[in-house]
Tab-separated table of C-alpha atoms in Angstrom:
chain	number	residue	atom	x	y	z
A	1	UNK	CA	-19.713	188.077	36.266
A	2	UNK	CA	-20.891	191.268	34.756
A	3	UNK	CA	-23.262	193.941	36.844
A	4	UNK	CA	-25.913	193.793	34.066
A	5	UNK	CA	-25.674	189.965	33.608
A	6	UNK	CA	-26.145	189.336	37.268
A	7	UNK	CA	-29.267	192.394	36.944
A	8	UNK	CA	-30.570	189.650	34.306
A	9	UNK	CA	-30.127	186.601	36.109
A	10	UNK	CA	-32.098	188.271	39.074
A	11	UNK	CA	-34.709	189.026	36.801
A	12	UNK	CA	-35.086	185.257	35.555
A	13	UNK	CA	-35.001	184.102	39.068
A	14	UNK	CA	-37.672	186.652	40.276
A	15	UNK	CA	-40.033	185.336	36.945
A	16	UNK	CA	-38.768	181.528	38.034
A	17	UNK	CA	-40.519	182.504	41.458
A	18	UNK	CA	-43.098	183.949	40.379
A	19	UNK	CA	-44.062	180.837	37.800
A	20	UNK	CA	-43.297	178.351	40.492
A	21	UNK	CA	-45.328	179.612	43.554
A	22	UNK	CA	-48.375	180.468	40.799
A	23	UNK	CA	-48.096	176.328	39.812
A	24	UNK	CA	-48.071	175.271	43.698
A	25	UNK	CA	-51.384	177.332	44.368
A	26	UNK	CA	-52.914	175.966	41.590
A	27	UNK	CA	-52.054	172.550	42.381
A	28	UNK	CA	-52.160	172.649	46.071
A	29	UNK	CA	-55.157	175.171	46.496
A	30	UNK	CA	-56.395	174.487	43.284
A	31	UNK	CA	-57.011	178.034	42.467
A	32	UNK	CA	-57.405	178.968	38.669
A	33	UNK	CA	-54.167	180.674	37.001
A	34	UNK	CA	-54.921	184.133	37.584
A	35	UNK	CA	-55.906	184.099	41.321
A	36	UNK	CA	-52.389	181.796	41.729
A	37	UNK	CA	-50.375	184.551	39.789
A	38	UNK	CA	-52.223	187.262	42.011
A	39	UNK	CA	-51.726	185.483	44.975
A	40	UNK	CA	-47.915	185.027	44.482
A	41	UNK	CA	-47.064	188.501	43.604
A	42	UNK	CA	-49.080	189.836	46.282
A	43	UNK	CA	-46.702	187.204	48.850
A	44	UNK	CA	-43.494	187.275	46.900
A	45	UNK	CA	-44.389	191.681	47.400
A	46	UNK	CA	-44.733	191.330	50.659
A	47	UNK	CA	-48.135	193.462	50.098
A	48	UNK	CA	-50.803	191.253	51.651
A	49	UNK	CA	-53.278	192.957	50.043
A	50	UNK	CA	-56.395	190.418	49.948
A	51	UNK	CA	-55.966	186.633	50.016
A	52	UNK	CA	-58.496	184.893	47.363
A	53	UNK	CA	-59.687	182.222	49.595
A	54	UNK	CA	-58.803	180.930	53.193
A	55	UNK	CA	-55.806	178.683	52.601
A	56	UNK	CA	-55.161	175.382	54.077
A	57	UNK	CA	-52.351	174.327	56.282
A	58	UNK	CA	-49.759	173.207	53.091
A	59	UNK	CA	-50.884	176.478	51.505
A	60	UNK	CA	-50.092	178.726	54.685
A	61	UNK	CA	-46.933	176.844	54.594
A	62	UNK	CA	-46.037	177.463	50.747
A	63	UNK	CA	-46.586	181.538	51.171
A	64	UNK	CA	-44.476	181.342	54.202
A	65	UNK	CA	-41.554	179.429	51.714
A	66	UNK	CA	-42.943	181.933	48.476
A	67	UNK	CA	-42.423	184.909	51.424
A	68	UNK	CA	-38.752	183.756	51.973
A	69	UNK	CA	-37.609	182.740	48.551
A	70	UNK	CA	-39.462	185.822	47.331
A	71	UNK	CA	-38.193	188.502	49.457
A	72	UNK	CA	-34.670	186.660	49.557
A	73	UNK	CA	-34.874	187.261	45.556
A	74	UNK	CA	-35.896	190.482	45.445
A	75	UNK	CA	-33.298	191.594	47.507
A	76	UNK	CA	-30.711	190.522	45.334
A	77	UNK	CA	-31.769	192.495	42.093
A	78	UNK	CA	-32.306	195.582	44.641
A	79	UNK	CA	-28.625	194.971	45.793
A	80	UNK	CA	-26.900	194.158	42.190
A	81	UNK	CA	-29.100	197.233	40.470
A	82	UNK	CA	-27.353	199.440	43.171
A	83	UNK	CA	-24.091	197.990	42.926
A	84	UNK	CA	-24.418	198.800	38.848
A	85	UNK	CA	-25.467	201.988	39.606
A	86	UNK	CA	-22.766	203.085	42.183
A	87	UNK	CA	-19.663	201.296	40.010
A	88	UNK	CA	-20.910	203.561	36.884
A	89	UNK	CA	-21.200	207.035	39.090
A	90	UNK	CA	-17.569	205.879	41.129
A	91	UNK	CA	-15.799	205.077	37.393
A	92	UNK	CA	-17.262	208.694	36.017
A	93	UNK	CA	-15.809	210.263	39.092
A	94	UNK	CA	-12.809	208.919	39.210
A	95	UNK	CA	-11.933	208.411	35.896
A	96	UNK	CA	-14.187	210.385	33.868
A	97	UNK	CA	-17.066	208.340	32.029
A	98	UNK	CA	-16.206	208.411	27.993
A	99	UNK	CA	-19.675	208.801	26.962
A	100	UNK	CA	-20.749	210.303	23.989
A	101	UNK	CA	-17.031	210.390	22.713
A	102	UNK	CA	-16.391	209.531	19.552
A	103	UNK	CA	-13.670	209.903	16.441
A	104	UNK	CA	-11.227	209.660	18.921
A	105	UNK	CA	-7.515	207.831	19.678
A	106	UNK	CA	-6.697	204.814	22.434
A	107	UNK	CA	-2.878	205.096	23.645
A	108	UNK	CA	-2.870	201.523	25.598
A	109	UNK	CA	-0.029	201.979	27.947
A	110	UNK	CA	0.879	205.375	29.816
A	111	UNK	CA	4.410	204.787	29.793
A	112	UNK	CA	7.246	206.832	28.432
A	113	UNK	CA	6.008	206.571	25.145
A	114	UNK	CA	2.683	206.947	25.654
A	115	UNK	CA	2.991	210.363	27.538
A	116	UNK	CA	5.070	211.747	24.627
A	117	UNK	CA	2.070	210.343	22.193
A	118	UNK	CA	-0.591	211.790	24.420
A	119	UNK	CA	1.171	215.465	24.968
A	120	UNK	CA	1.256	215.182	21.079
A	121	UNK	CA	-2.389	214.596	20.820
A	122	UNK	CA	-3.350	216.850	23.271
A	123	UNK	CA	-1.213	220.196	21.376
A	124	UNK	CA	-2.641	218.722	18.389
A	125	UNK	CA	-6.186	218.993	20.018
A	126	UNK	CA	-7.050	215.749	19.024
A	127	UNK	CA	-9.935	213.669	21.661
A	128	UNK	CA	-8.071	210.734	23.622
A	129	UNK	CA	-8.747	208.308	26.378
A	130	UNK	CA	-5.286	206.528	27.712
A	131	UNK	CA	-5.542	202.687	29.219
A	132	UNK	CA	-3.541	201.565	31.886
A	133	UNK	CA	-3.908	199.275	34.283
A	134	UNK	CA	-0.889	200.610	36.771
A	135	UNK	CA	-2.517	202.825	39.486
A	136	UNK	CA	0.635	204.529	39.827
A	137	UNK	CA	0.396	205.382	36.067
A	138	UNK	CA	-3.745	206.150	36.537
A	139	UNK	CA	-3.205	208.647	38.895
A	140	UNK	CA	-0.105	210.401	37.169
A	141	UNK	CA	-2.673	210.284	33.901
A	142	UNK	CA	-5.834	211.972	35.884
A	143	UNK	CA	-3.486	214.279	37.293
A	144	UNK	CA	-2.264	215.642	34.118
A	145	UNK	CA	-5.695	216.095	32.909
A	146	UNK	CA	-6.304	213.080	31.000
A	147	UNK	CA	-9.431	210.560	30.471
A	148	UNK	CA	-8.079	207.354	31.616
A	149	UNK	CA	-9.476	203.446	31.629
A	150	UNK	CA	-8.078	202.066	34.141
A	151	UNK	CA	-7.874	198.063	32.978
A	152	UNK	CA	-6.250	195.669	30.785
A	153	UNK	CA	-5.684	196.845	27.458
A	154	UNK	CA	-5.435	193.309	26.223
A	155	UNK	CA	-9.240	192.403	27.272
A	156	UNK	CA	-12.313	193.263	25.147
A	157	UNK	CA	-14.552	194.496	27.822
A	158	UNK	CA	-11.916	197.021	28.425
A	159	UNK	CA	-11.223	199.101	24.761
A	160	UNK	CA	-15.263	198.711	24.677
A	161	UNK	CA	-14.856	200.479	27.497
A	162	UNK	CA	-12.674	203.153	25.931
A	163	UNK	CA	-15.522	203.408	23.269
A	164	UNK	CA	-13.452	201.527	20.662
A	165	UNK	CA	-15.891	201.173	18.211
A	166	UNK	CA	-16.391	204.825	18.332
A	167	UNK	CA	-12.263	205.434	17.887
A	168	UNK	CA	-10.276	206.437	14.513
A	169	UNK	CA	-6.997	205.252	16.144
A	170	UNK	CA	-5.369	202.855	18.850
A	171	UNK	CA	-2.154	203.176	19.663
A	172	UNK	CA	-0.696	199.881	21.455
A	173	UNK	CA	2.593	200.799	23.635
A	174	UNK	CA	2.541	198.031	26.082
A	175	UNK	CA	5.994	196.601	27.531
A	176	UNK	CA	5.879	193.206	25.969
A	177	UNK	CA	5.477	192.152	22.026
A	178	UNK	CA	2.501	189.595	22.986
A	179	UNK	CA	0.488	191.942	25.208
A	180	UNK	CA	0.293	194.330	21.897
A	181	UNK	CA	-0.287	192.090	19.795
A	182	UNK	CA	-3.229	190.730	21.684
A	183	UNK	CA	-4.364	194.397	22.035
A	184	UNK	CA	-4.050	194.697	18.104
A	185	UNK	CA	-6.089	191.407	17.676
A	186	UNK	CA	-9.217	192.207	19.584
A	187	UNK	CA	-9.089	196.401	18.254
A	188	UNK	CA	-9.464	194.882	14.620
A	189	UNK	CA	-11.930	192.294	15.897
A	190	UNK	CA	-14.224	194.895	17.392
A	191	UNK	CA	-13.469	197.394	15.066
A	192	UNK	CA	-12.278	196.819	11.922
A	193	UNK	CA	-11.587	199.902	10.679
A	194	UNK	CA	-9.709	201.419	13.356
A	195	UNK	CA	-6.390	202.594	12.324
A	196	UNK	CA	-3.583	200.821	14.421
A	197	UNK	CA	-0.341	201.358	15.264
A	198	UNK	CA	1.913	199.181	17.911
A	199	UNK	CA	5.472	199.218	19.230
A	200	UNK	CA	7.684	196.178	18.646
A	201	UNK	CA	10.604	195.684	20.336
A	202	UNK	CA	11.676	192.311	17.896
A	203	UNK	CA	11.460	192.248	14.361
A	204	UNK	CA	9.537	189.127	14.885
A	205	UNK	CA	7.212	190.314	17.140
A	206	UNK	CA	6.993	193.304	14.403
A	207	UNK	CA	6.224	190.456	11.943
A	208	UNK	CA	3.588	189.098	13.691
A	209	UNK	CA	1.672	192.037	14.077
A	210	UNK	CA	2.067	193.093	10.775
A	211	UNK	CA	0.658	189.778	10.184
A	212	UNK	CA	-2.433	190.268	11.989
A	213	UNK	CA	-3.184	193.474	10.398
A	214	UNK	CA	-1.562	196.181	12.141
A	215	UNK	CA	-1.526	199.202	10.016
A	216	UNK	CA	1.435	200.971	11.384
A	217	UNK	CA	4.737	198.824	13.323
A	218	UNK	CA	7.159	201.373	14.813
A	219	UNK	CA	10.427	199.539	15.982
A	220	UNK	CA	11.722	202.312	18.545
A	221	UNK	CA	15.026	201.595	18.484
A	222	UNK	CA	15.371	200.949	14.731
A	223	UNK	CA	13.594	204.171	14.144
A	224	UNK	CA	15.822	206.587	16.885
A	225	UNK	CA	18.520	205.250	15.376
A	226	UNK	CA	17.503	206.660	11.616
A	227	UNK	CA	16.627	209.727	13.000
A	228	UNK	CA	20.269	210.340	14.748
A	229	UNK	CA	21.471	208.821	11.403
A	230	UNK	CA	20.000	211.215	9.446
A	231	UNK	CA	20.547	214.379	12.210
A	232	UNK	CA	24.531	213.533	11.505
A	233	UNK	CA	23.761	213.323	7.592
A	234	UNK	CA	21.783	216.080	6.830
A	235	UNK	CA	21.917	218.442	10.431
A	236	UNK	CA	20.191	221.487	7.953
A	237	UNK	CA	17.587	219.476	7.367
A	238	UNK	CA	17.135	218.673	11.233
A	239	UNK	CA	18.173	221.764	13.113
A	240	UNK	CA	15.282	223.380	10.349
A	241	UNK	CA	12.446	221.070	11.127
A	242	UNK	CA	12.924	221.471	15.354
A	243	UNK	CA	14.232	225.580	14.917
A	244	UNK	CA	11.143	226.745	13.644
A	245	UNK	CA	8.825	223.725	14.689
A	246	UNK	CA	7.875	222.589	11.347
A	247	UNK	CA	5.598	219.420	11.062
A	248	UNK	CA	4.299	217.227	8.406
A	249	UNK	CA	0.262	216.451	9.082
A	250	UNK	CA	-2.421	215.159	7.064
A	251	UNK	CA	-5.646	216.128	6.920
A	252	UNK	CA	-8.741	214.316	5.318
A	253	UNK	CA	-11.208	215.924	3.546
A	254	UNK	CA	-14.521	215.227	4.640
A	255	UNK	CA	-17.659	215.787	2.860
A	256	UNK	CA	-19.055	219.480	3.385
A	257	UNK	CA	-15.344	221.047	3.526
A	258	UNK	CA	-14.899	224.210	1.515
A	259	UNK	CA	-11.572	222.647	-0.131
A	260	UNK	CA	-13.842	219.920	-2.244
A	261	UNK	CA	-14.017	220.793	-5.945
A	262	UNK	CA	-11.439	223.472	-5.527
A	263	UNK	CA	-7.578	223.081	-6.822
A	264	UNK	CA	-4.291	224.249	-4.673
A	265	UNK	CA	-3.626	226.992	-6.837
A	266	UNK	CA	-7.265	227.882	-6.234
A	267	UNK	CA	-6.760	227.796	-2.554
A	268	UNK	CA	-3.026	229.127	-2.402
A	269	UNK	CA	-2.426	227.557	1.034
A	270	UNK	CA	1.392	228.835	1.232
A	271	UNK	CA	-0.076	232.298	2.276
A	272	UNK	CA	-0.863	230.538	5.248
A	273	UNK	CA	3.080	228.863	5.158
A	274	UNK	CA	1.360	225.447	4.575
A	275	UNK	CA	3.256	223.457	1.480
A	276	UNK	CA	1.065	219.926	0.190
A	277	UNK	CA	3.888	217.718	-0.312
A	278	UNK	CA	1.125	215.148	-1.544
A	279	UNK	CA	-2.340	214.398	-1.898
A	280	UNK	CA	-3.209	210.344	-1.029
A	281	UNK	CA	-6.161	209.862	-3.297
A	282	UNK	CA	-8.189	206.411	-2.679
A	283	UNK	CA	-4.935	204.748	-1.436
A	284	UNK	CA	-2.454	205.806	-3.501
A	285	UNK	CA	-0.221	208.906	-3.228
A	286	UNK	CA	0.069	211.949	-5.992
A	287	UNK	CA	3.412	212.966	-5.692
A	288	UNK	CA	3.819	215.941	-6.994
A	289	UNK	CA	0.129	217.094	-6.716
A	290	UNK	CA	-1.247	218.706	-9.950
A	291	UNK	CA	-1.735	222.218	-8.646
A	292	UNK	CA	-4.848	222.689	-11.190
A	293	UNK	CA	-6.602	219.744	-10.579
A	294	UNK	CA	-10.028	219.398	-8.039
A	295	UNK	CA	-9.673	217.807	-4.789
A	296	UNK	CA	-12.556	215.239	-4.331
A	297	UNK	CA	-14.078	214.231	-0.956
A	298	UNK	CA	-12.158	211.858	1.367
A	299	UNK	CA	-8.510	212.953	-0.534
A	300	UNK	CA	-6.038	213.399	2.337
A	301	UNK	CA	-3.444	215.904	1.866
A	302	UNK	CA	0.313	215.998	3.231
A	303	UNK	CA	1.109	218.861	4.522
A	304	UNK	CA	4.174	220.798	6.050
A	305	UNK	CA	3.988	224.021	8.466
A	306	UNK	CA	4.481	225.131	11.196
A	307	UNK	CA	2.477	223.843	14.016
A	308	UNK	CA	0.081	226.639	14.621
A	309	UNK	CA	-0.442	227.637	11.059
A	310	UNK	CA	-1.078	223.886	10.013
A	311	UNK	CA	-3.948	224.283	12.896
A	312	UNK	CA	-4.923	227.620	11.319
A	313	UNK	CA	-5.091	225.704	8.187
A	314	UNK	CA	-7.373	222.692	9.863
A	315	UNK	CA	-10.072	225.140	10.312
A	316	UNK	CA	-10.180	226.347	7.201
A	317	UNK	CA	-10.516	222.525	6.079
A	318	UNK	CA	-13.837	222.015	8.012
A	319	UNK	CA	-15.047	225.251	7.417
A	320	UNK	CA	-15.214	226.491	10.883
């Protein structure tokens, strides 16, 4: 059961109390609704303030059961509003409470994978909060730095947790086809417009994720293989991209950039050794991109660099 539903249920029993002991005055003392109701918080309080009239011997004997059930009551919000309390200040300790974040990436599994994904994210400078549910794994995360959930990545309560309705992107790296496809299910559930991306290790588990509307299946084998494929094809083309640390990023324009309404030829970003391969406009790529033509808001543009001038770049896209 959940701290604040056992908070509520504490409160209805405390009311239930309350109700109940204010019906036996009235019925066994008699007393009108408002001296009953002040008569029962002033015993289920333990105050003893003033009683309204003497009471017989059956009302004596109802405040001492209203004293018991009252107190016994009481004592159990007291005890589950401390335990809520004391889990939320032991998780932001430990783990480091995600609040406030927002426009950020899940990596569900801290595995080999996901260490490579979050070292990635974290040179990029890109916001991240890892789930794992291996303590080993935790404490290898949180030692590196890292904001970590520790829990299953295949529950709700847990990417709400990771402030999933908040995110831009989950990434699901779990060991086993089911488990992220699960994880895939609820992210879209709870947040539809999350981009996704999950590991397969079958091309029917790959199916069924694509199925369920995973934006992005990445077959690790299938696409290491390419990769040394193409390193023996075209080794140029390789030993260029990891000699002088090239990368291909995209970056959206938002509303309020300085790039809206202005063309590439305009803003002459290969001064700043940035090439736009492409511009995705609503959906749909522009391959080559017109040079003169005005980029609107929310066009995303593919671009290749090097890593720190594509960051240089980046700023200049937000006007900072």
């Amino acid at each position: 059961m959940k701290p604040k539903f056992r908070i509520l249920m504490s409160l209805a029993l405390i009311l239930f109390v309350i109700l109940t002991g204010s019906l036996g005055y009235m019925w066994l003392e008699n007393m009108r609704f408002l001296d009953a109701l002040y008569m029962t918080v002033i015993t289920v309080s333990t105050v003893g303030f003033r009683e309204v009239k003497d009471l017989s011997d059956i009302g004596k004997l109802w405040t001492i059961i209203l004293i018991i059930f009252g107190w016994g009551t009481v004592s159990i919000l007291i005890t589950n509003v401390a335990a809520y309390f004391l889990s939320l200040e032991v998780f932001k300790r430990r783990y480091g409470m995600p609040k406030g974040i927002s426009d950020h990436y899940i990596i569900c599994g801290f595995g080999r994978m996901g260490r490579i994904v979050a070292e990635f994210l974290k040179s990029s400078h890109s916001p991240f909060i890892i789930v794992e549910n291996d303590p080993e794994r935790v404490e290898q995360a949180i030692s590196m730095g890292y904001k970590v959930i520790e829990g299953d990545a295949t529950e709700e309560s847990t990417l709400i947790k990771a402030c999933i309705h908040r995110a831009r992107g989950l990434a699901s790296l779990l060991r086993d086809d089911p488990d992220n496809l699960y994880v895939i299910i609820n992210a879209k559930n709870l947040n539809p417009k999350i981009y996704t991306v999950a590991k397969a290790t079958t091309e029917k588990g790959a199916k069924l994720m694509r199925n369920v509307g995973t934006d992005r299946v990445i077959l690790p084998y299938d696409w290491a293989g390419i990769r040394i494929a193409r390193a023996l094809i075209h080794p140029a083309v390789s030993e260029f991209l990891d000699l002088y640390h090239m990368r291909v990023e995209e970056i959206t324009l938002d509303e309020g950039s300085p790039f809206v309404g202005k063309s590439l030829r305009e803003l002459n970003l290969t001064k700043y050794g940035a090439y736009v391969l492409a511009v995705f406009r609503n959906g749909k790529p522009i391959i080559p991109p017109n040079p003169h033509e005005p980029l609107n808001r929310g066009d995303v543009l593919i671009i290749l660099g090097e890593i720190e001038k594509l960051k240089d770049v980046e700023v200049l896209v937000h006007g900072k």
